Short mmCIF file of C-alpha atoms in Angstrom, two decimals:
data_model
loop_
_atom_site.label_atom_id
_atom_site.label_comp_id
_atom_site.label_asym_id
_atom_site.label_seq_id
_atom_site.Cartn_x
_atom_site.Cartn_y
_atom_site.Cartn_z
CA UNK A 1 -32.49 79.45 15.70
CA UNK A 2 -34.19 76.37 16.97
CA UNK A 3 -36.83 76.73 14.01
CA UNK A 4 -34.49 77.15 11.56
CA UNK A 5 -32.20 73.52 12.83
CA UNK A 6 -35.51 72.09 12.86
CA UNK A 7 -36.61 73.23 8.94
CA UNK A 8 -32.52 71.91 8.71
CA UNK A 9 -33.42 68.59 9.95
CA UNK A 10 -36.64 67.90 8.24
CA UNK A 11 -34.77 69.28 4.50
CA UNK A 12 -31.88 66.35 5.79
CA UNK A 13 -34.23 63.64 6.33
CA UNK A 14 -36.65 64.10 3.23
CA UNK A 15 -33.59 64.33 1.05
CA UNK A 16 -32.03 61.20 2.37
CA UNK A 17 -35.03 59.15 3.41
CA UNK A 18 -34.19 55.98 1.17
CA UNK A 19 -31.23 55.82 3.21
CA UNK A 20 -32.71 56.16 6.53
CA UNK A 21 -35.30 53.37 5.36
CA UNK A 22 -32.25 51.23 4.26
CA UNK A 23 -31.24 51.57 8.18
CA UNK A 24 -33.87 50.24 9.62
CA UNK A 25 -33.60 47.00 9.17
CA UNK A 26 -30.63 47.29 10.54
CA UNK A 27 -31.42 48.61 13.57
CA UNK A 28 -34.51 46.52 14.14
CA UNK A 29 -32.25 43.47 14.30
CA UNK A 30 -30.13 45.46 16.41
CA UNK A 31 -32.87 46.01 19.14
CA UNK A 32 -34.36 42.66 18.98
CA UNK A 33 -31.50 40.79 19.45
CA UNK A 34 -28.89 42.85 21.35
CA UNK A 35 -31.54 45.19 23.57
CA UNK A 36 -34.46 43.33 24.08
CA UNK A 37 -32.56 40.18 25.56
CA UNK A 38 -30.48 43.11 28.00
CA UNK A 39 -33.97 42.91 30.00
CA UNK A 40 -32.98 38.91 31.00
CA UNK A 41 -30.09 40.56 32.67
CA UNK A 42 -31.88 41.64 35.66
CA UNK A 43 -31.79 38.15 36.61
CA UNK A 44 -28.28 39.25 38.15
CA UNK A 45 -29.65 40.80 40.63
CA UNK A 46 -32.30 38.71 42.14
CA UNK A 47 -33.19 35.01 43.95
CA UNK A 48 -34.67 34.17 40.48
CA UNK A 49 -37.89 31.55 40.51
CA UNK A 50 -38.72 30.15 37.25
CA UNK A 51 -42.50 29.55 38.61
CA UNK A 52 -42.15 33.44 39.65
CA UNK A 53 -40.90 35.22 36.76
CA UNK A 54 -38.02 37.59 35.99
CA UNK A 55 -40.63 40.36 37.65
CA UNK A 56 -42.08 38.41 40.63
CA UNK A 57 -38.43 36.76 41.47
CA UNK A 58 -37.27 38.62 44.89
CA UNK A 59 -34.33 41.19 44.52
CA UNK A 60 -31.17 40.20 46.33
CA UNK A 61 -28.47 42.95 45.08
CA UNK A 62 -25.21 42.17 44.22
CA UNK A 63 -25.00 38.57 46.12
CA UNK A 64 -24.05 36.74 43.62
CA UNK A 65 -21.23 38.69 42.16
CA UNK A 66 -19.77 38.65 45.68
CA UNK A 67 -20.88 34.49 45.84
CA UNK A 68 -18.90 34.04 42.57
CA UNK A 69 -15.88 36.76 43.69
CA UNK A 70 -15.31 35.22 46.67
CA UNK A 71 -15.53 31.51 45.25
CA UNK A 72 -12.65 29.41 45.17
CA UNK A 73 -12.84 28.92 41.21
CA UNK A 74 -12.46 32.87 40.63
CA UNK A 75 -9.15 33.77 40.32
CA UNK A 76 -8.20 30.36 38.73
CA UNK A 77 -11.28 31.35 36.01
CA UNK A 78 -9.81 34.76 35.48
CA UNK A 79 -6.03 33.58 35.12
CA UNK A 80 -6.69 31.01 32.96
CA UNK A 81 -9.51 33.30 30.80
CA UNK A 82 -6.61 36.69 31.10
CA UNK A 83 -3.65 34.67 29.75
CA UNK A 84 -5.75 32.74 27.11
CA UNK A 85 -6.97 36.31 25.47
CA UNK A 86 -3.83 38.10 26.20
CA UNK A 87 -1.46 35.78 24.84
CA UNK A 88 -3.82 35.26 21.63
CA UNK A 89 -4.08 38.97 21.52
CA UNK A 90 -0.10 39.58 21.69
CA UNK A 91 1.00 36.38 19.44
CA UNK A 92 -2.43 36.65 17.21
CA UNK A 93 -2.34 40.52 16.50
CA UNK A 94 0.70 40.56 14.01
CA UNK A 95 0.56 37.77 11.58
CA UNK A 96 -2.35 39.16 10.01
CA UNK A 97 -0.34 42.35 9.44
CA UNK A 98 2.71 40.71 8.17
CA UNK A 99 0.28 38.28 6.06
CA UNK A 100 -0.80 41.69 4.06
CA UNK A 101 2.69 43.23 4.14
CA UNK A 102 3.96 40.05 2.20
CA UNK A 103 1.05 39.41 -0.09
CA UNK A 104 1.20 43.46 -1.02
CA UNK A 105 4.93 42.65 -2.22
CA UNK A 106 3.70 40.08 -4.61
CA UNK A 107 3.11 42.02 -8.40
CA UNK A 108 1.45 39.02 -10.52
CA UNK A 109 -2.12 40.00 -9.57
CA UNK A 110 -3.69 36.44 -10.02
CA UNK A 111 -1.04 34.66 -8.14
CA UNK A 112 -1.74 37.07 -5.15
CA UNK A 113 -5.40 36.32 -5.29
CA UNK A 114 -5.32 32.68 -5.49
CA UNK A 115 -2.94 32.47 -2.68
CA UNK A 116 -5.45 34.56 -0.66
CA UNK A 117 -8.53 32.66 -1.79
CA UNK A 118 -6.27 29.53 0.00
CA UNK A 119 -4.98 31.35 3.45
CA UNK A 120 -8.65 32.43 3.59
CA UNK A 121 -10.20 28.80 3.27
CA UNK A 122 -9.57 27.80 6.79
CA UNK A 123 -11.99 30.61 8.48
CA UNK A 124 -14.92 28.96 7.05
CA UNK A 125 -14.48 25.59 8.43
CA UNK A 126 -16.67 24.89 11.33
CA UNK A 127 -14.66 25.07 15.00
CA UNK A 128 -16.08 21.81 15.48
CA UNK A 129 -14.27 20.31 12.30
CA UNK A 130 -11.27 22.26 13.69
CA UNK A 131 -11.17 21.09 16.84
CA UNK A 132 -11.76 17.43 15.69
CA UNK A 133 -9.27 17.62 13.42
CA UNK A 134 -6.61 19.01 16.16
CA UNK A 135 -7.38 15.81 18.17
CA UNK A 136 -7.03 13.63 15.12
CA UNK A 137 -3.41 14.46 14.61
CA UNK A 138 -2.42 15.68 18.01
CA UNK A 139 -3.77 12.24 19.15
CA UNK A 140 -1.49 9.40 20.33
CA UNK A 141 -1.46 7.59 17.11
CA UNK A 142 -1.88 10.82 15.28
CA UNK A 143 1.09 11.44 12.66
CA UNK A 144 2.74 14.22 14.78
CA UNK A 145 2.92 12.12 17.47
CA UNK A 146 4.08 9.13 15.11
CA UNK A 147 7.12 11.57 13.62
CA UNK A 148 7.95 12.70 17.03
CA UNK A 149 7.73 8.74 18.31
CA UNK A 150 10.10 7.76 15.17
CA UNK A 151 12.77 10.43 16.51
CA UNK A 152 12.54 10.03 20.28
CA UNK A 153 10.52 6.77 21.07
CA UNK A 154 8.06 8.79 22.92
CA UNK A 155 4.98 10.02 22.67
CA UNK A 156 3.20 13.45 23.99
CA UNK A 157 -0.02 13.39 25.40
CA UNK A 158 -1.07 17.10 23.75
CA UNK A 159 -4.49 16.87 24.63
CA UNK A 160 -4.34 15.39 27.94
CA UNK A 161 -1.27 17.79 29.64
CA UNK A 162 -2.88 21.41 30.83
CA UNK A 163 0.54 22.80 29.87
CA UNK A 164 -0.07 22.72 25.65
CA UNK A 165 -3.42 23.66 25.92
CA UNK A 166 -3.04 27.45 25.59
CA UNK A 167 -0.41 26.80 22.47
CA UNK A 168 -2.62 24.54 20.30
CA UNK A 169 -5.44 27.11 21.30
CA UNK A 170 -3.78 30.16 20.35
CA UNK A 171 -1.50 28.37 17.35
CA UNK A 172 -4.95 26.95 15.80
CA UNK A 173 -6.73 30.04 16.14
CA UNK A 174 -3.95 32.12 14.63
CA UNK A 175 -3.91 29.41 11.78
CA UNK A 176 -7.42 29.61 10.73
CA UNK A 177 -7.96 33.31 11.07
CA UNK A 178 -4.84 34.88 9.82
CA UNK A 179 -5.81 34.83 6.42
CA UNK A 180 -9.41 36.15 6.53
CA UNK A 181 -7.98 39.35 9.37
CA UNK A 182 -5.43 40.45 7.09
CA UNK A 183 -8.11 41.42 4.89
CA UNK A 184 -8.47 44.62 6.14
CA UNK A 185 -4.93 45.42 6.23
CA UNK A 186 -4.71 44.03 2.59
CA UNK A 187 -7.47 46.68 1.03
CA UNK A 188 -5.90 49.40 2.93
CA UNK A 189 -2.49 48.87 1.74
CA UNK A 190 -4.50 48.35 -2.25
CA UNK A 191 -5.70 52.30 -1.66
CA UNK A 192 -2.42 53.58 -1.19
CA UNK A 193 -0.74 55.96 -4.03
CA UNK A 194 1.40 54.04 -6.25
CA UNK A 195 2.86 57.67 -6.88
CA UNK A 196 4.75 56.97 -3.39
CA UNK A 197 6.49 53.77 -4.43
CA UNK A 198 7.90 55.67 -7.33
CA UNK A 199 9.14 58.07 -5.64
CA UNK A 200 10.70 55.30 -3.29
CA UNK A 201 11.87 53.24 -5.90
CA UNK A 202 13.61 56.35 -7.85
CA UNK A 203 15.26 57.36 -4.29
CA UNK A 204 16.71 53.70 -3.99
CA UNK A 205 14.80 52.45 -1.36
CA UNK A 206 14.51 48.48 -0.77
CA UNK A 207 11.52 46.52 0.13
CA UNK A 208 11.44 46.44 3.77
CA UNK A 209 12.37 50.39 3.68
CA UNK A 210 8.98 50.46 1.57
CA UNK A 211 7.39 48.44 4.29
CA UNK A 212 8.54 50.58 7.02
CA UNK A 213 8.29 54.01 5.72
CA UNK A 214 4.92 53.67 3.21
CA UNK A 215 3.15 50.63 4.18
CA UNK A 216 3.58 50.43 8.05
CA UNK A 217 2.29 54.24 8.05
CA UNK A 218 -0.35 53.52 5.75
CA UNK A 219 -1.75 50.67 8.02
CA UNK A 220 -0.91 52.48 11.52
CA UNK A 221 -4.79 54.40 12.25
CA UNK A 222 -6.65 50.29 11.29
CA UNK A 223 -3.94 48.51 13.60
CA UNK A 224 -4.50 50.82 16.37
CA UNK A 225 -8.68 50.39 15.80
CA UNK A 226 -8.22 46.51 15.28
CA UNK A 227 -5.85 46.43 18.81
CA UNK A 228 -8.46 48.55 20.81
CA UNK A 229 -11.29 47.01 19.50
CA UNK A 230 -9.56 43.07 20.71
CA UNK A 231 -8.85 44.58 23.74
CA UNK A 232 -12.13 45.57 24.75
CA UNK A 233 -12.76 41.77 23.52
CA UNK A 234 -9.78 40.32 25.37
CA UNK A 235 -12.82 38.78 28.07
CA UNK A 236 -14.70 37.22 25.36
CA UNK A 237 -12.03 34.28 24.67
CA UNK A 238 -14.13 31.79 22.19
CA UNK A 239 -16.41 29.52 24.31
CA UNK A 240 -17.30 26.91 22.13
CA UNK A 241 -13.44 26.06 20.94
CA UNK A 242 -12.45 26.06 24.49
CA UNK A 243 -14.73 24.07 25.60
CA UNK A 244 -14.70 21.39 22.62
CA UNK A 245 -11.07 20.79 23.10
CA UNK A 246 -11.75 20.21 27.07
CA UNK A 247 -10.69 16.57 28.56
CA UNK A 248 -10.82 15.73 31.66
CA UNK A 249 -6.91 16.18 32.36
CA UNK A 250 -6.42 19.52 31.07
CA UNK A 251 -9.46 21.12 32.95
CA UNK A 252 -6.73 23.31 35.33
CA UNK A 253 -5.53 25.34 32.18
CA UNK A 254 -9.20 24.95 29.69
CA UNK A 255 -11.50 26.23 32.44
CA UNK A 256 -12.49 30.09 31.57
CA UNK A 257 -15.02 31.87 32.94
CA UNK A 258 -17.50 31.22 29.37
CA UNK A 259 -17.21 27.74 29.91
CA UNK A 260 -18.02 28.30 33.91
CA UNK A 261 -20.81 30.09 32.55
CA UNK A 262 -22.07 27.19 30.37
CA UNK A 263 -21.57 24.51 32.54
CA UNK A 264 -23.36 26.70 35.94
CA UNK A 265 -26.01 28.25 34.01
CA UNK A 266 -26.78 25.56 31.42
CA UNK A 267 -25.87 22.25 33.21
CA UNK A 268 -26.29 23.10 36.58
CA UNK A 269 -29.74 25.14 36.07
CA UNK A 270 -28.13 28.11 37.73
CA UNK A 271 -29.40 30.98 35.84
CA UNK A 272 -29.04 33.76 38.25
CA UNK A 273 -25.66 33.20 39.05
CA UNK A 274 -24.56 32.60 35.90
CA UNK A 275 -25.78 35.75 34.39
CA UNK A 276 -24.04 37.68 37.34
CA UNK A 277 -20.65 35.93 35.73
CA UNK A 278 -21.31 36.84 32.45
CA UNK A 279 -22.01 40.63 33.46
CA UNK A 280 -18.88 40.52 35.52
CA UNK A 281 -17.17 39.46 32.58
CA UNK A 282 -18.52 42.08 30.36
CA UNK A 283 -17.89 44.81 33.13
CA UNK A 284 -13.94 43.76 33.22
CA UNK A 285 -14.36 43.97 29.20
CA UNK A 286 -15.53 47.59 29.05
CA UNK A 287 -12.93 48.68 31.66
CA UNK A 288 -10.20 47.03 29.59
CA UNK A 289 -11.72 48.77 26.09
CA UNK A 290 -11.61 52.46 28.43
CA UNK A 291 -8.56 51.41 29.39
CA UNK A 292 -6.57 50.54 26.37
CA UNK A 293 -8.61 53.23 24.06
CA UNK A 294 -7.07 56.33 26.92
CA UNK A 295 -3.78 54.44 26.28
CA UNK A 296 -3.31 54.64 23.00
CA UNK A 297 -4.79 58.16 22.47
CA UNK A 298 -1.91 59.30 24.97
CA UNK A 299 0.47 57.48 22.27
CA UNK A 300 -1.22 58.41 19.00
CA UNK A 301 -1.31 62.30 19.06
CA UNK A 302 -4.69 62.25 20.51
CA UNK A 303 -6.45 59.26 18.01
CA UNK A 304 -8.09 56.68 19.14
CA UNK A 305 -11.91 55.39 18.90
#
C-alpha cells in the first residue's frame, strides 16, 4: 500500500512538475520574508543586548508581556485599537457589498466599467496623500469648515478633538477602499446564471427581490470568508494612517497599540518590549480569527474557513 501511494506521488509530481516549479518562487518569498524574520521574535522573551546578540541576550520569560499588561497605557491601547477595528469592520464591511449589488443592476456594460475604473481610483493614492489631503479640508480654513462657518459662525477643530478621530478614520478608509473590495463581490455576482434572472423576471420579480433571493445568495460563502478573514485582522488596524493623522490633542482616541509599538520600539530603542506587544497583538488576532471562524460555522450549516 505504502509503495503503491508512493509510485502515486512520484506519477503526480512528474506530471505536474512545471507547476510545482511555478510555486516556488512563491514560496521562497514566502519563507524569506514571513519565516525567516519569525526567528527576531525570540527577542520577546529575553533582556535583549544589542552588543550580545539575539543568541547571547539572557532569557527572561514572559516579563515583558506582564510589564506591558500591567502598564497603565494597556487597556487605554486596546480600547482605543478594539473600537477603531471593530467599528471599521461593522460600518466598513457592507458598502463594498452594496457597491457590487448596485453596479450589477447597471446593463450598459461600458458605463458600468468606467464608473468602476473611478470608485477604484482612490485605493491607489498613497495614505500619505490621503491623510494630507483630510487635513487640508478638515483644517480650520479648510472649505468644510468654511461652509459650516458660513451657516453657524463656528468652526470645528476635526483634527484637534479625540472625539472625530475614529469617524474621519473609518469614513476615509471606507471612502478609498470601497471601490477596489467590492471587486470580489462584483466578479462573483458576473459568474452567476443569467438563466436565473429569467426565470425571475418571467415570475414578476422586482429588483431588490433579485437582490435578495439571487444575488445576496450568490455572494453569501465570499462575505462570510471576507468577514472571518477581517476578523482575524480586526488587531491589525492600519499603523501608518493612524499615526499620520496623530496631533498632539487627539492622542487619547489615535493611540493604538501599532503606533505604541512604533513609537517604544523605534523611538524609544525598546526592542524587546516592543516585540512582546506586537506578539500580544497577534496572539489576541488568532484568538479572534478561532473565534469568529467556530462562530460562523455554527451559523452556516457547518462552512466556514
Amino acid at each position: 500500500m505504502k509503495r503503491n501511494a508512493k509510485v502515486r506521488r512520484m506519477k503526480n509530481l512528474k506530471k505536474n512538475k512545471w507547476l510545482y516549479v511555478l510555486l516556488l518562487p512563491g514560496m521562497l518569498m514566502t519563507f524569506i520574508f514571513k519565516y525567516v524574520p519569525m526567528y527576531g521574535a525570540m527577542i520577546a522573551f529575553k533582556d535583549f543586548n544589542p552588543t550580545l546578540g539575539i543568541l547571547k541576550s539572557p532569557w527572561i520569560g514572559l516579563e515583558h508581556f506582564q510589564d506591558f499588561i500591567f502598564s497603565p497605557n494597556f487597556l487605554v491601547l486596546l480600547s482605543n485599537t478594539l473600537k477603531l477595528s471593530a467599528f471599521g469592520l461593522f460600518f466598513g464591511f457592507f458598502p463594498p457589498i452594496i457597491l457590487a449589488l448596485s453596479l450589477n443592476q447597471i446593463i450598459n456594460k461600458k458605463l458600468r466599467q468606467r464608473i468602476q475604473l473611478i470608485l477604484y481610483a482612490p485605493n491607489f493614492i498613497s495614505v500619505v496623500v490621503i491623510v494630507g489631503m483630510i487635513f487640508i479640508f478638515l483644517s480650520a480654513v479648510g472649505p468644510i469648515n468654511q461652509l459650516f462657518t458660513a451657516f453657524t459662525g463656528k468652526e470645528i477643530m476635526f483634527m484637534s478633538n479625540p472625539d472625530y478621530f475614529r469617524s474621519i478614520y473609518i469614513i476615509s478608509g471606507i471612502w478609498q477602499g470601497m471601490g477596489w473590495a467590492s471587486i470580489l463581490y462584483t466578479a462573483t455576482l458576473a459568474g452567476v446564471s443569467p438563466d436565473l434572472y429569467e426565470a425571475a423576471n418571467i415570475d414578476g420579480a422586482n429588483i431588490l427581490q433579485k437582490m435578495w433571493h439571487i444575488d445576496l445568495p450568490s455572494l453569501k460563502p465570499v462575505m462570510v470568508i471576507s468577514f472571518i478573514l477581517s476578523a482575524g485582522n480586526i488587531m491589525n488596524v492600519g499603523y501608518e494612517k493612524a499615526f499620520l493623522m496623530q496631533t498632539s490633542m487627539n492622542i487619547p482616541a489615535s493611540e493604538i497599540i501599532s503606533t505604541y509599538v512604533y513609537k517604544v520600539g523605534l523611538q524609544s530603542g525598546d526592542y524587546a518590549y516592543s516585540t512582546a506587544v506586537g506578539l500580544f497583538n497577534s496572539l489576541i488576532n488568532v484568538i479572534l480569527l478561532l473565534t469568529v471562524n467556530n462562530i460562523v460555522k455554527k451559523l452556516n450549516e457547518g462552512k466556514g474557513l
